[in-house]
PDB file of C-alpha atoms in Angstrom:
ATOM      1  CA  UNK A 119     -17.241-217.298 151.649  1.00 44.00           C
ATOM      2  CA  UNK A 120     -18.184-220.828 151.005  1.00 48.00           C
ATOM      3  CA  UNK A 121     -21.152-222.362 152.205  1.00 49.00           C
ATOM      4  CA  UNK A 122     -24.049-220.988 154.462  1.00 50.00           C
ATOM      5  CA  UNK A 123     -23.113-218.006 156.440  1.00 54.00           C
ATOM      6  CA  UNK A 124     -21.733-218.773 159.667  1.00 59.00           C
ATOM      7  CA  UNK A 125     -22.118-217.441 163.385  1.00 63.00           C
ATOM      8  CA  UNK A 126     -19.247-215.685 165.280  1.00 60.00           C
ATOM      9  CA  UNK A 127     -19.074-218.329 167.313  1.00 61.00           C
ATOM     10  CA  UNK A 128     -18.791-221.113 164.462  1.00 65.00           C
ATOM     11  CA  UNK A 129     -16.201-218.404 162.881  1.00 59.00           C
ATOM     12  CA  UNK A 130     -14.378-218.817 165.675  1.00 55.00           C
ATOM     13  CA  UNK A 131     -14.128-222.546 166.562  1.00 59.00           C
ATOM     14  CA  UNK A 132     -13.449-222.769 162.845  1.00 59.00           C
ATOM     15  CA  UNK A 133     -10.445-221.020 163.477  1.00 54.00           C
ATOM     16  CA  UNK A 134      -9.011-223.704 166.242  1.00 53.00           C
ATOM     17  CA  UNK A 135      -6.929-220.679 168.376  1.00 62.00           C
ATOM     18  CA  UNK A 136      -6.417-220.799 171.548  1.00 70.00           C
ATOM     19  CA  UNK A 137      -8.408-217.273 171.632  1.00 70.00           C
ATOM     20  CA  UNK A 138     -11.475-219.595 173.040  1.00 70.00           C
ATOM     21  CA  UNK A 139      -9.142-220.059 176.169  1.00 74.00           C
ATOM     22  CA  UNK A 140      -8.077-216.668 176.457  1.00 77.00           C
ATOM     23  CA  UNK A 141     -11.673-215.094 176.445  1.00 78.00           C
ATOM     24  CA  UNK A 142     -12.569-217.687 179.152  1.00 80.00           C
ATOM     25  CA  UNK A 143     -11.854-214.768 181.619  1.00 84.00           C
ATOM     26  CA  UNK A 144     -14.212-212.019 180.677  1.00 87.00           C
ATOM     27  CA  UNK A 145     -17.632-211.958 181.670  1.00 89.00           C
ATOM     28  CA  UNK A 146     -20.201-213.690 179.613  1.00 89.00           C
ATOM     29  CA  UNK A 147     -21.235-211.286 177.405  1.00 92.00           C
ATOM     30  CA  UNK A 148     -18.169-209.197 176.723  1.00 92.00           C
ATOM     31  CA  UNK A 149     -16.461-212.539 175.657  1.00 90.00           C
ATOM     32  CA  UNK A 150     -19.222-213.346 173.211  1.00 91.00           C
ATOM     33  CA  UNK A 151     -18.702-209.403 171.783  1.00 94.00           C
ATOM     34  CA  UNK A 152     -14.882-209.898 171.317  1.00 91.00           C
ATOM     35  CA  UNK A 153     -15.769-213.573 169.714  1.00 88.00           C
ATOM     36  CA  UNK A 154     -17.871-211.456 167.250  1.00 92.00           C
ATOM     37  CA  UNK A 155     -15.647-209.124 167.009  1.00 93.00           C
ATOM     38  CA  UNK A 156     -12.771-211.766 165.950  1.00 90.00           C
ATOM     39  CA  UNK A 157     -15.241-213.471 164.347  1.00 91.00           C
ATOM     40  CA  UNK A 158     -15.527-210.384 161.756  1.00 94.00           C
ATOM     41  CA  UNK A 159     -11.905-209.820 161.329  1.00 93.00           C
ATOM     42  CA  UNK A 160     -11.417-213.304 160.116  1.00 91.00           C
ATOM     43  CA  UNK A 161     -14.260-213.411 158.266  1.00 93.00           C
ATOM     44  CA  UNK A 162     -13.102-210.347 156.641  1.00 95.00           C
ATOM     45  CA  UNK A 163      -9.735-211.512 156.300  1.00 94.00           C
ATOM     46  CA  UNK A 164     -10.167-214.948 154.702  1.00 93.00           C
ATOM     47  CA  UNK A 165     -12.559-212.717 151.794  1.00 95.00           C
ATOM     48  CA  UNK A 166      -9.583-211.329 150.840  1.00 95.00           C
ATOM     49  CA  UNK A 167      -7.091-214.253 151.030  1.00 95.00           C
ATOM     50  CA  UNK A 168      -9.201-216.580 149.370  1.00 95.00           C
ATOM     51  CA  UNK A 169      -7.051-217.425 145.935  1.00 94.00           C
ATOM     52  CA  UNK A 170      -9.909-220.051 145.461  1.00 95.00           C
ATOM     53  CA  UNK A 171     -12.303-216.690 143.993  1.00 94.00           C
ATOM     54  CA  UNK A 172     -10.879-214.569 141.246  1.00 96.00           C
ATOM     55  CA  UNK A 173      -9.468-211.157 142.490  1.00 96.00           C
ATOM     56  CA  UNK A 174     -12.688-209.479 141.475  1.00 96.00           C
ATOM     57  CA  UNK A 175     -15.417-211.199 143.527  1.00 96.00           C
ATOM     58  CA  UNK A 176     -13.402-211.462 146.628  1.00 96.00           C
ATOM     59  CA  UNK A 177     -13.453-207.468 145.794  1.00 96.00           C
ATOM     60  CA  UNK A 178     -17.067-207.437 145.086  1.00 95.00           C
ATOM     61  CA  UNK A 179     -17.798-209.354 148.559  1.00 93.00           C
ATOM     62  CA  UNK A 180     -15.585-206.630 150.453  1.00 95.00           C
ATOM     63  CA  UNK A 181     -17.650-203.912 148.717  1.00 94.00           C
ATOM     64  CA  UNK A 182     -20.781-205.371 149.660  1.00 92.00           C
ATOM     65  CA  UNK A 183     -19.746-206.042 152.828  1.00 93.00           C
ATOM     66  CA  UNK A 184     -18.642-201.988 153.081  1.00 93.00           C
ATOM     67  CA  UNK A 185     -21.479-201.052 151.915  1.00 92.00           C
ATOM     68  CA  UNK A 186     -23.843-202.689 154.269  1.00 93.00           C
ATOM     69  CA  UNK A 187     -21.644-201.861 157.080  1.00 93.00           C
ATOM     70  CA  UNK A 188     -21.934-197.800 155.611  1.00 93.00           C
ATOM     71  CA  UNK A 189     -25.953-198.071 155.351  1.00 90.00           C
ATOM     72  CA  UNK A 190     -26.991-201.444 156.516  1.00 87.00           C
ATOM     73  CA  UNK A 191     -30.973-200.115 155.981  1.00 85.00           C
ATOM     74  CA  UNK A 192     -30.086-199.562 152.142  1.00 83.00           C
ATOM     75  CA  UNK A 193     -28.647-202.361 151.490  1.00 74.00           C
ATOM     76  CA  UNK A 194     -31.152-205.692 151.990  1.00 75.00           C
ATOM     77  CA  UNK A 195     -30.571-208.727 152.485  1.00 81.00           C
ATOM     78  CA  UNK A 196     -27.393-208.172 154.477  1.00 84.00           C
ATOM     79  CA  UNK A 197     -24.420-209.990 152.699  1.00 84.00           C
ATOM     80  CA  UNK A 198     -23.886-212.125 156.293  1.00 88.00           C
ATOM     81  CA  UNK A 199     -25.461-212.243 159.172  1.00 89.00           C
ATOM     82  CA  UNK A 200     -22.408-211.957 161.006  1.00 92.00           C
ATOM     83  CA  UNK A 201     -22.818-208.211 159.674  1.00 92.00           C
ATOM     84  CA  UNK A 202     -25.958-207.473 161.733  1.00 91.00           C
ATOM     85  CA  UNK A 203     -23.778-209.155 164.951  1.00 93.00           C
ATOM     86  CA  UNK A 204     -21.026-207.125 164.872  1.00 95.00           C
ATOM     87  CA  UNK A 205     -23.172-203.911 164.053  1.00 95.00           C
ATOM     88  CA  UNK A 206     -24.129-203.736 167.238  1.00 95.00           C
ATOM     89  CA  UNK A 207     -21.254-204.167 169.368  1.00 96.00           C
ATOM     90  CA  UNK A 208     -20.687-199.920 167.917  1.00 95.00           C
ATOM     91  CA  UNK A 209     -23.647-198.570 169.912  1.00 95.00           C
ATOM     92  CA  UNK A 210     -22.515-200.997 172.763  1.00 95.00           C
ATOM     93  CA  UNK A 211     -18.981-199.821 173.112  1.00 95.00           C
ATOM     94  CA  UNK A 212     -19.281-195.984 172.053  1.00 95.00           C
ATOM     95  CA  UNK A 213     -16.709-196.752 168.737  1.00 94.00           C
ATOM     96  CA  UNK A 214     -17.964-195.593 165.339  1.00 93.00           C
ATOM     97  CA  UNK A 215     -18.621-197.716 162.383  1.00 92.00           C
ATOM     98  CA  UNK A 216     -15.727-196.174 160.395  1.00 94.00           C
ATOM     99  CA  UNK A 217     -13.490-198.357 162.675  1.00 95.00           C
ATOM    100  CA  UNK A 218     -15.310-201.164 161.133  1.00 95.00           C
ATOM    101  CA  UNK A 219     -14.761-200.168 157.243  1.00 95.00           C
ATOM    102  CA  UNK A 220     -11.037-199.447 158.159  1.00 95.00           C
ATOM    103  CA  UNK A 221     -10.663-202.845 159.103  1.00 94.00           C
ATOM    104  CA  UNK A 222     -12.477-203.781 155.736  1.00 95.00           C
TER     105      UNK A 222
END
């Protein structure tokens, strides 16, 4: 990722969709979890498409990344903050972090 981390919501203008539209319809705070939560899988996603970085960091990012999402008390400073944002949304929505490191 180049440059200073960015926010979900900067992740997700970034991406110009039309998913800004779309979320228009859900209540205020539900529509800023599913931006984070799109927010992480493109994050996520543009790691490991980025033929910029050799094959081996944009590995080492995804590990870190893993790994903070595994035990994010173990593993200081957290690799985005983005991380910490989309942390939450498990306890909010009953899902398990595993979902999360599938995605990874």
């Amino acid at each position: 990722m180049p440059g200073a981390p960015r926010s979900s919501q900067e992740n997700t203008r970034k991406a110009q969709s039309n998913l800004a539209f779309a979320l228009l319809s859900l209540p205020r705070q539900r529509r800023r979890d599913m931006v984070t939560y799109y927010a992480f899988c493109r994050v996520v996603d543009d790691i490991a498409d980025d033929t910029a970085l050799p094959l081996s960091q944009r590995r080492n990012r995804l590990r870190q990344w893993r790994d903070y999402v595994s035990d994010p008390a173990s593993h200081q400073p957290c690799p985005d903050p983005l991380l910490d944002e989309v942390l939450a949304l498990a306890p909010r929505y009953g899902f398990e972090t595993g979902l999360l490191l599938e995605l990874i």
